[in-house]
Short mmCIF file of C-alpha atoms in Angstrom, two decimals:
data_model
loop_
_atom_site.label_atom_id
_atom_site.label_comp_id
_atom_site.label_asym_id
_atom_site.label_seq_id
_atom_site.Cartn_x
_atom_site.Cartn_y
_atom_site.Cartn_z
CA UNK A 853 -206.94 4.46 21.31
CA UNK A 854 -208.27 1.56 19.29
CA UNK A 855 -206.27 -1.48 18.25
CA UNK A 856 -205.92 -2.35 14.54
CA UNK A 857 -208.57 -5.04 14.94
CA UNK A 858 -210.91 -2.70 16.80
CA UNK A 859 -210.53 -0.10 14.05
CA UNK A 860 -211.63 -2.56 11.37
CA UNK A 861 -214.44 -3.89 13.57
CA UNK A 862 -215.66 -0.34 14.18
CA UNK A 863 -215.34 1.13 10.71
CA UNK A 864 -215.34 -1.70 8.15
CA UNK A 865 -219.04 -1.49 7.31
CA UNK A 866 -218.92 2.27 6.91
CA UNK A 867 -215.93 1.93 4.58
CA UNK A 868 -217.79 -0.77 2.66
CA UNK A 869 -220.76 1.56 2.27
CA UNK A 870 -218.56 4.43 1.11
CA UNK A 871 -216.75 2.28 -1.44
CA UNK A 872 -220.09 1.05 -2.81
CA UNK A 873 -221.20 4.66 -3.21
CA UNK A 874 -218.05 5.41 -5.21
CA UNK A 875 -218.61 2.31 -7.35
CA UNK A 876 -222.22 3.37 -7.94
CA UNK A 877 -221.13 6.89 -8.88
CA UNK A 878 -218.71 5.54 -11.49
CA UNK A 879 -221.35 3.13 -12.83
CA UNK A 880 -223.82 6.03 -13.03
CA UNK A 881 -221.28 8.13 -14.88
CA UNK A 882 -220.52 5.35 -17.37
CA UNK A 883 -224.24 4.69 -17.93
CA UNK A 884 -224.87 8.38 -18.58
CA UNK A 885 -222.06 8.52 -21.14
CA UNK A 886 -223.43 5.45 -22.89
CA UNK A 887 -226.99 6.77 -22.81
CA UNK A 888 -226.28 10.33 -23.90
CA UNK A 889 -223.58 9.42 -26.37
CA UNK A 890 -221.98 12.81 -25.81
CA UNK A 891 -218.44 13.46 -24.78
CA UNK A 892 -217.87 17.01 -23.66
CA UNK A 893 -214.20 16.30 -23.05
CA UNK A 894 -214.31 17.50 -19.48
CA UNK A 895 -213.39 14.54 -17.34
CA UNK A 896 -211.07 16.22 -14.88
CA UNK A 897 -213.12 15.21 -11.87
CA UNK A 898 -213.46 11.64 -13.11
CA UNK A 899 -209.69 11.44 -13.62
CA UNK A 900 -209.02 12.84 -10.17
CA UNK A 901 -211.28 10.18 -8.66
CA UNK A 902 -209.50 7.44 -10.58
CA UNK A 903 -206.13 8.72 -9.44
CA UNK A 904 -207.37 8.86 -5.87
CA UNK A 905 -208.59 5.26 -6.02
CA UNK A 906 -205.33 4.12 -7.55
CA UNK A 907 -203.47 5.92 -4.80
CA UNK A 908 -205.52 4.19 -2.10
CA UNK A 909 -204.91 0.81 -3.69
CA UNK A 910 -201.16 1.36 -3.79
CA UNK A 911 -199.67 -0.67 -0.98
CA UNK A 912 -196.45 1.37 -1.22
CA UNK A 913 -198.20 4.49 0.00
CA UNK A 914 -196.52 5.66 3.22
CA UNK A 915 -198.67 4.77 6.19
CA UNK A 916 -200.66 7.66 7.62
CA UNK A 917 -200.28 9.95 4.60
CA UNK A 918 -203.15 8.76 2.44
CA UNK A 919 -205.62 11.45 3.52
CA UNK A 920 -203.30 14.39 3.09
CA UNK A 921 -202.11 13.05 -0.26
CA UNK A 922 -205.70 12.81 -1.47
CA UNK A 923 -206.46 16.32 -0.26
CA UNK A 924 -203.50 17.59 -2.28
CA UNK A 925 -204.79 15.63 -5.27
CA UNK A 926 -208.28 17.10 -4.94
CA UNK A 927 -206.76 20.57 -4.67
CA UNK A 928 -205.68 20.23 -8.30
CA UNK A 929 -209.26 20.84 -9.40
CA UNK B 376 -246.94 13.67 -2.53
CA UNK B 377 -248.60 10.57 -1.06
CA UNK B 378 -246.12 7.89 -0.02
CA UNK B 379 -246.48 4.28 1.10
CA UNK B 380 -243.87 2.77 3.39
CA UNK B 381 -244.09 -0.92 2.45
CA UNK B 382 -241.73 -2.31 5.10
CA UNK B 383 -241.62 -0.67 8.53
CA UNK B 384 -241.21 -2.16 12.01
CA UNK B 385 -243.41 0.20 13.97
CA UNK B 386 -243.16 -1.49 17.34
CA UNK B 387 -239.46 -0.62 17.41
CA UNK B 388 -240.13 3.06 16.74
CA UNK B 389 -241.48 5.99 18.69
CA UNK B 390 -244.73 7.76 17.93
CA UNK B 391 -242.68 10.73 16.74
CA UNK B 392 -241.97 8.67 13.60
CA UNK B 393 -245.67 8.50 12.85
CA UNK B 394 -246.07 12.24 13.34
CA UNK B 395 -243.17 13.07 11.03
CA UNK B 396 -244.19 10.47 8.46
CA UNK B 397 -247.71 11.91 8.39
CA UNK B 398 -246.30 15.40 7.89
CA UNK B 399 -244.15 14.18 5.00
CA UNK B 400 -246.91 12.45 3.04
CA UNK B 401 -246.90 8.85 4.29
CA UNK B 402 -250.44 7.50 4.13
CA UNK B 403 -249.79 3.84 5.00
CA UNK B 404 -247.15 1.60 6.52
CA UNK B 405 -246.81 -2.18 6.39
CA UNK B 406 -245.23 -4.04 9.28
CA UNK B 407 -243.83 -7.50 8.61
CA UNK B 408 -243.12 -9.72 11.58
CA UNK B 409 -239.50 -9.24 12.61
CA UNK B 410 -236.73 -10.61 14.81
CA UNK B 411 -236.79 -9.19 18.34
CA UNK B 412 -233.01 -9.04 18.74
CA UNK B 413 -233.01 -12.35 20.59
CA UNK B 414 -234.47 -15.75 19.75
CA UNK B 415 -237.94 -16.15 21.19
CA UNK B 416 -238.51 -19.49 22.92
CA UNK B 417 -242.28 -19.84 23.02
CA UNK B 418 -244.99 -19.82 20.37
CA UNK B 419 -247.11 -17.74 22.74
CA UNK B 420 -244.54 -14.94 22.50
CA UNK B 421 -245.08 -14.83 18.75
CA UNK B 422 -248.85 -14.91 19.22
CA UNK B 423 -248.74 -11.89 21.53
CA UNK B 424 -246.48 -10.14 19.03
CA UNK B 425 -248.94 -10.88 16.21
CA UNK B 426 -251.73 -9.41 18.35
CA UNK B 427 -249.66 -6.28 18.88
CA UNK B 428 -249.02 -5.70 15.16
CA UNK B 429 -252.50 -6.70 14.00
CA UNK B 430 -254.61 -5.01 16.67
CA UNK B 431 -252.74 -2.39 18.69
CA UNK B 432 -250.36 -0.88 16.17
CA UNK B 433 -253.13 0.14 13.71
CA UNK B 434 -254.67 2.24 16.48
CA UNK B 435 -251.39 4.04 17.20
CA UNK B 436 -250.88 4.81 13.49
CA UNK B 437 -254.49 5.94 13.11
CA UNK B 438 -253.91 8.78 15.57
CA UNK B 439 -251.79 10.34 12.84
CA UNK B 440 -254.03 9.47 9.93
CA UNK B 441 -251.75 6.65 8.77
CA UNK B 442 -253.09 3.24 7.78
CA UNK B 443 -251.20 0.34 9.35
CA UNK B 444 -251.07 -3.16 7.86
CA UNK B 445 -249.09 -6.19 8.97
CA UNK B 446 -247.67 -9.56 7.95
CA UNK B 447 -247.10 -12.58 10.18
CA UNK B 448 -244.28 -15.14 10.17
CA UNK B 449 -241.56 -16.70 12.22
CA UNK B 450 -238.28 -14.94 11.52
CA UNK B 451 -235.62 -16.91 9.63
CA UNK B 452 -233.18 -16.34 12.49
CA UNK B 453 -235.52 -18.30 14.76
CA UNK B 454 -236.05 -21.25 12.45
CA UNK B 455 -233.53 -23.60 14.06
CA UNK B 456 -236.19 -25.15 16.31
CA UNK B 457 -238.53 -27.08 13.99
CA UNK B 458 -241.01 -27.70 16.82
CA UNK B 459 -241.33 -23.97 17.51
CA UNK B 460 -241.62 -23.28 13.79
CA UNK B 461 -244.53 -25.71 13.50
CA UNK B 462 -246.31 -24.25 16.55
CA UNK B 463 -246.03 -20.72 15.13
CA UNK B 464 -247.18 -21.83 11.68
CA UNK B 465 -250.19 -23.52 13.27
CA UNK B 466 -251.11 -20.26 15.03
CA UNK B 467 -250.79 -18.07 11.95
CA UNK B 468 -254.07 -18.75 10.07
CA UNK B 469 -256.05 -16.96 12.81
CA UNK B 470 -254.01 -13.84 12.15
CA UNK B 471 -254.15 -14.15 8.37
CA UNK B 472 -257.88 -13.53 8.79
CA UNK B 473 -257.33 -10.23 10.64
CA UNK B 474 -258.63 -7.22 8.67
CA UNK B 475 -255.22 -5.56 8.36
CA UNK B 476 -253.05 -8.63 7.79
CA UNK B 477 -251.72 -8.75 4.22
CA UNK B 478 -249.96 -12.10 4.17
CA UNK B 479 -247.04 -14.23 5.30
CA UNK B 480 -243.76 -12.43 6.03
CA UNK B 481 -241.11 -11.76 6.52
CA UNK B 482 -240.04 -15.32 6.07
CA UNK B 483 -236.84 -16.11 4.18
CA UNK B 484 -233.26 -17.07 4.86
CA UNK B 485 -230.51 -15.79 7.15
CA UNK B 486 -227.68 -18.33 7.03
CA UNK B 487 -229.48 -20.64 4.57
CA UNK B 488 -229.40 -23.67 6.89
CA UNK B 489 -231.55 -26.74 6.32
CA UNK B 490 -233.96 -25.73 9.08
CA UNK B 491 -234.29 -22.23 7.60
CA UNK B 492 -234.99 -23.70 4.16
CA UNK B 493 -237.61 -26.06 5.60
CA UNK B 494 -239.24 -23.15 7.44
CA UNK B 495 -239.25 -20.96 4.32
CA UNK B 496 -240.86 -23.73 2.31
CA UNK B 497 -243.51 -24.33 5.00
CA UNK B 498 -244.30 -20.61 5.20
CA UNK B 499 -244.74 -20.31 1.43
CA UNK B 500 -246.89 -23.44 1.31
CA UNK B 501 -249.08 -22.08 4.12
CA UNK B 502 -249.45 -18.80 2.25
CA UNK B 503 -250.45 -20.52 -0.96
CA UNK B 504 -252.97 -22.73 0.89
CA UNK B 505 -254.59 -19.60 2.31
CA UNK B 506 -254.28 -17.54 -0.89
CA UNK B 507 -251.93 -15.05 0.78
CA UNK B 508 -249.18 -12.74 -0.43
CA UNK B 509 -245.62 -13.60 0.64
CA UNK B 510 -242.79 -11.32 1.74
CA UNK B 511 -239.36 -12.97 1.70
CA UNK B 512 -236.29 -11.63 3.48
CA UNK B 513 -232.90 -12.21 1.84
CA UNK B 514 -229.71 -12.36 3.91
CA UNK B 515 -227.42 -9.51 4.80
CA UNK B 516 -224.02 -8.55 3.45
CA UNK B 517 -221.77 -11.44 2.39
CA UNK B 518 -224.58 -14.01 2.66
CA UNK B 519 -226.89 -12.13 0.29
CA UNK B 520 -225.98 -13.52 -3.14
CA UNK B 521 -225.88 -17.13 -1.96
CA UNK B 522 -229.04 -16.73 0.12
CA UNK B 523 -231.01 -15.10 -2.68
CA UNK B 524 -230.00 -17.87 -5.07
CA UNK B 525 -231.14 -20.41 -2.50
CA UNK B 526 -234.49 -18.61 -2.04
CA UNK B 527 -235.08 -18.78 -5.79
CA UNK B 528 -234.19 -22.48 -5.81
CA UNK B 529 -236.64 -23.19 -2.99
CA UNK B 530 -239.41 -21.28 -4.77
CA UNK B 531 -238.65 -23.08 -8.04
CA UNK B 532 -239.74 -26.31 -6.39
CA UNK B 533 -243.09 -24.99 -5.17
CA UNK B 534 -246.47 -24.47 -6.78
CA UNK B 535 -246.69 -20.70 -6.50
CA UNK B 536 -247.94 -17.54 -8.18
CA UNK B 537 -244.74 -15.52 -8.64
CA UNK B 538 -246.60 -12.24 -9.00
CA UNK B 539 -247.80 -12.65 -5.41
CA UNK B 540 -244.30 -12.97 -3.95
CA UNK B 541 -242.06 -10.05 -2.97
CA UNK B 542 -238.40 -10.83 -2.45
CA UNK B 543 -236.91 -8.08 -0.32
CA UNK B 544 -233.52 -6.45 0.29
CA UNK B 545 -232.28 -6.88 -3.28
CA UNK B 546 -229.15 -5.03 -4.31
CA UNK B 547 -227.16 -4.69 -7.52
CA UNK B 548 -225.92 -8.29 -7.46
CA UNK B 549 -229.35 -9.88 -6.89
CA UNK B 550 -232.05 -7.66 -8.42
CA UNK B 551 -231.81 -9.01 -11.97
CA UNK B 552 -232.25 -12.66 -10.99
CA UNK B 553 -235.33 -11.82 -8.89
CA UNK B 554 -236.98 -9.71 -11.61
CA UNK B 555 -236.07 -12.13 -14.39
CA UNK B 556 -237.75 -14.93 -12.43
CA UNK B 557 -241.00 -12.95 -12.34
CA UNK B 558 -241.12 -11.92 -8.67
CA UNK B 559 -241.54 -8.48 -7.14
CA UNK B 560 -238.27 -7.10 -5.78
CA UNK B 561 -237.85 -4.76 -2.82
CA UNK B 562 -234.95 -2.41 -2.18
CA UNK B 563 -234.36 -1.61 1.46
CA UNK B 564 -232.69 1.67 2.33
CA UNK B 565 -230.34 1.45 5.30
CA UNK B 566 -227.77 4.02 6.38
CA UNK B 567 -224.92 1.51 6.29
CA UNK B 568 -225.63 -2.14 5.57
CA UNK B 569 -228.16 -2.24 2.74
CA UNK B 570 -229.01 -0.10 -0.27
CA UNK B 571 -228.57 3.66 -0.23
CA UNK B 572 -231.12 6.08 -1.73
CA UNK B 573 -228.79 6.93 -4.60
CA UNK B 574 -228.05 3.30 -5.40
CA UNK B 575 -231.77 2.49 -5.30
CA UNK B 576 -232.43 5.18 -7.90
CA UNK B 577 -229.56 3.81 -10.00
CA UNK B 578 -231.30 0.42 -9.95
CA UNK B 579 -234.65 1.97 -10.90
CA UNK B 580 -232.98 3.80 -13.78
CA UNK B 581 -231.23 0.64 -14.96
CA UNK B 582 -234.05 -1.90 -14.64
CA UNK B 583 -237.17 0.27 -14.90
CA UNK B 584 -239.88 0.64 -12.30
CA UNK B 585 -242.00 -2.44 -12.98
CA UNK B 586 -242.28 -4.85 -10.01
CA UNK B 587 -239.86 -2.79 -7.90
CA UNK B 588 -240.63 -1.57 -4.39
CA UNK B 589 -238.61 0.78 -2.18
CA UNK B 590 -238.76 0.74 1.62
CA UNK B 591 -236.82 1.79 4.70
CA UNK B 592 -237.43 -1.25 6.90
CA UNK B 593 -236.92 1.00 9.91
CA UNK B 594 -236.41 -1.14 13.01
CA UNK B 595 -234.55 -1.10 16.32
CA UNK B 596 -231.11 -1.15 14.64
CA UNK B 597 -229.31 1.57 12.70
CA UNK B 598 -232.10 2.61 10.34
CA UNK B 599 -234.11 5.66 9.37
CA UNK B 600 -237.63 5.68 7.92
CA UNK B 601 -236.92 8.98 6.23
CA UNK B 602 -234.38 7.45 3.88
CA UNK B 603 -237.52 6.80 1.81
CA UNK B 604 -238.19 10.53 1.52
CA UNK B 605 -234.48 11.06 0.83
CA UNK B 606 -234.81 8.56 -2.01
CA UNK B 607 -237.82 10.39 -3.45
CA UNK B 608 -235.90 13.66 -3.22
CA UNK B 609 -232.97 12.09 -5.12
CA UNK B 610 -235.37 10.68 -7.74
CA UNK B 611 -236.89 14.09 -8.33
CA UNK B 612 -233.46 15.76 -8.37
CA UNK B 613 -232.49 13.51 -11.26
CA UNK B 614 -235.36 14.86 -13.30
CA UNK B 615 -238.06 12.26 -12.82
CA UNK B 616 -241.55 13.73 -12.67
CA UNK B 617 -243.91 13.77 -9.73
CA UNK B 618 -246.10 11.19 -11.45
CA UNK B 619 -243.08 8.93 -12.00
CA UNK B 620 -242.27 9.23 -8.31
CA UNK B 621 -245.87 8.43 -7.42
CA UNK B 622 -245.67 5.32 -9.60
CA UNK B 623 -242.68 4.02 -7.64
CA UNK B 624 -243.39 5.18 -4.10
CA UNK B 625 -247.18 4.93 -3.98
CA UNK B 626 -248.64 3.06 -6.93
CA UNK B 627 -246.25 0.11 -7.08
CA UNK B 628 -247.01 -0.83 -3.44
CA UNK B 629 -250.71 -0.49 -4.29
CA UNK B 630 -250.29 -2.78 -7.29
CA UNK B 631 -248.56 -5.52 -5.31
CA UNK B 632 -250.43 -5.23 -2.02
CA UNK B 633 -253.75 -4.63 -3.81
CA UNK B 634 -253.69 -8.30 -4.81
CA UNK B 635 -255.00 -8.78 -1.28
CA UNK B 636 -258.52 -7.30 -1.17
CA UNK B 637 -257.89 -5.97 2.35
CA UNK B 638 -255.58 -3.37 0.76
CA UNK B 639 -258.06 -0.75 -0.45
CA UNK B 640 -255.68 2.10 -1.31
CA UNK B 641 -255.76 2.63 -5.06
CA UNK B 642 -253.05 3.87 -7.44
CA UNK B 643 -253.34 7.58 -8.06
CA UNK B 644 -252.64 9.77 -11.05
CA UNK B 645 -252.24 13.51 -11.03
CA UNK B 646 -254.13 15.11 -13.89
CA UNK B 647 -251.44 17.41 -15.25
CA UNK B 648 -247.84 17.10 -14.24
CA UNK B 649 -246.18 20.46 -14.71
CA UNK B 650 -243.53 19.88 -12.07
CA UNK B 651 -241.00 17.95 -14.16
#
């Protein structure tokens, strides 16, 4: 099994890429709302994503449970 | 749809790339001089490399109906030996005269050291003396914003034609400064460490298509020339027309590269676009 340092060395850049994709998705969403000027009131998926990101950023989250917690969150849709 | 791959390191790829690119609409590739994965020690090694990309590689591409063009330069990662830099610069004019050589590149910065900056300046000055186009590499990852700013500062001090300079590997944090300064900007699609196809389309939608190029820079590292086709697919999925895609992925390279008369591929326009 990999050490903590090895895990970051191995997967940091992929995590960086994935976070940038999420940031770009949210920017794209905001730009579309600004451009179209329409609000259909259906932002459930956007809210789920925000809750997921907040959950990941929470340092109090029990170690090793982040993935299953997110899966439960996504199941709400 | 006809596609131009403006930045592609063919010598690091197998012939199967050419076959698949030909089948997916690629009509031309451009190969800037690149880093070999280790620092070359002799100017003669560069000279042989320049022969390979200016003489041999066009014949390999031609077997698949693809035009192959090249650029020559010493790579920024190899600029720490000023003597070697000067020897390579002295050898370059012979290759700038080759029928498929489009200009000086990729020069640029890696760690933005003094020697790199001196080499970048010397490359740009050589290009201007010989009326050549310039392709400038900007650094990777955490060095990108600082390195791009430094590139712009170096260029600010030189007597140049900004429309003849392409600054490559821009991302969200650098594209505006490059475009605002009047240069061409290139977005490089990499699976992990550079722009993604979706992010590239976001940038096109935000800044417009003028003076923007998209490439895959496929090389010997983690890279994939078909991220370019993936990008076109994403562009079309978002509702942009075939002609709009042609403008970005074929005509824009023609507009920039066509400033060198050796580039004889013209922008194309489909008569009636009913495929929106």
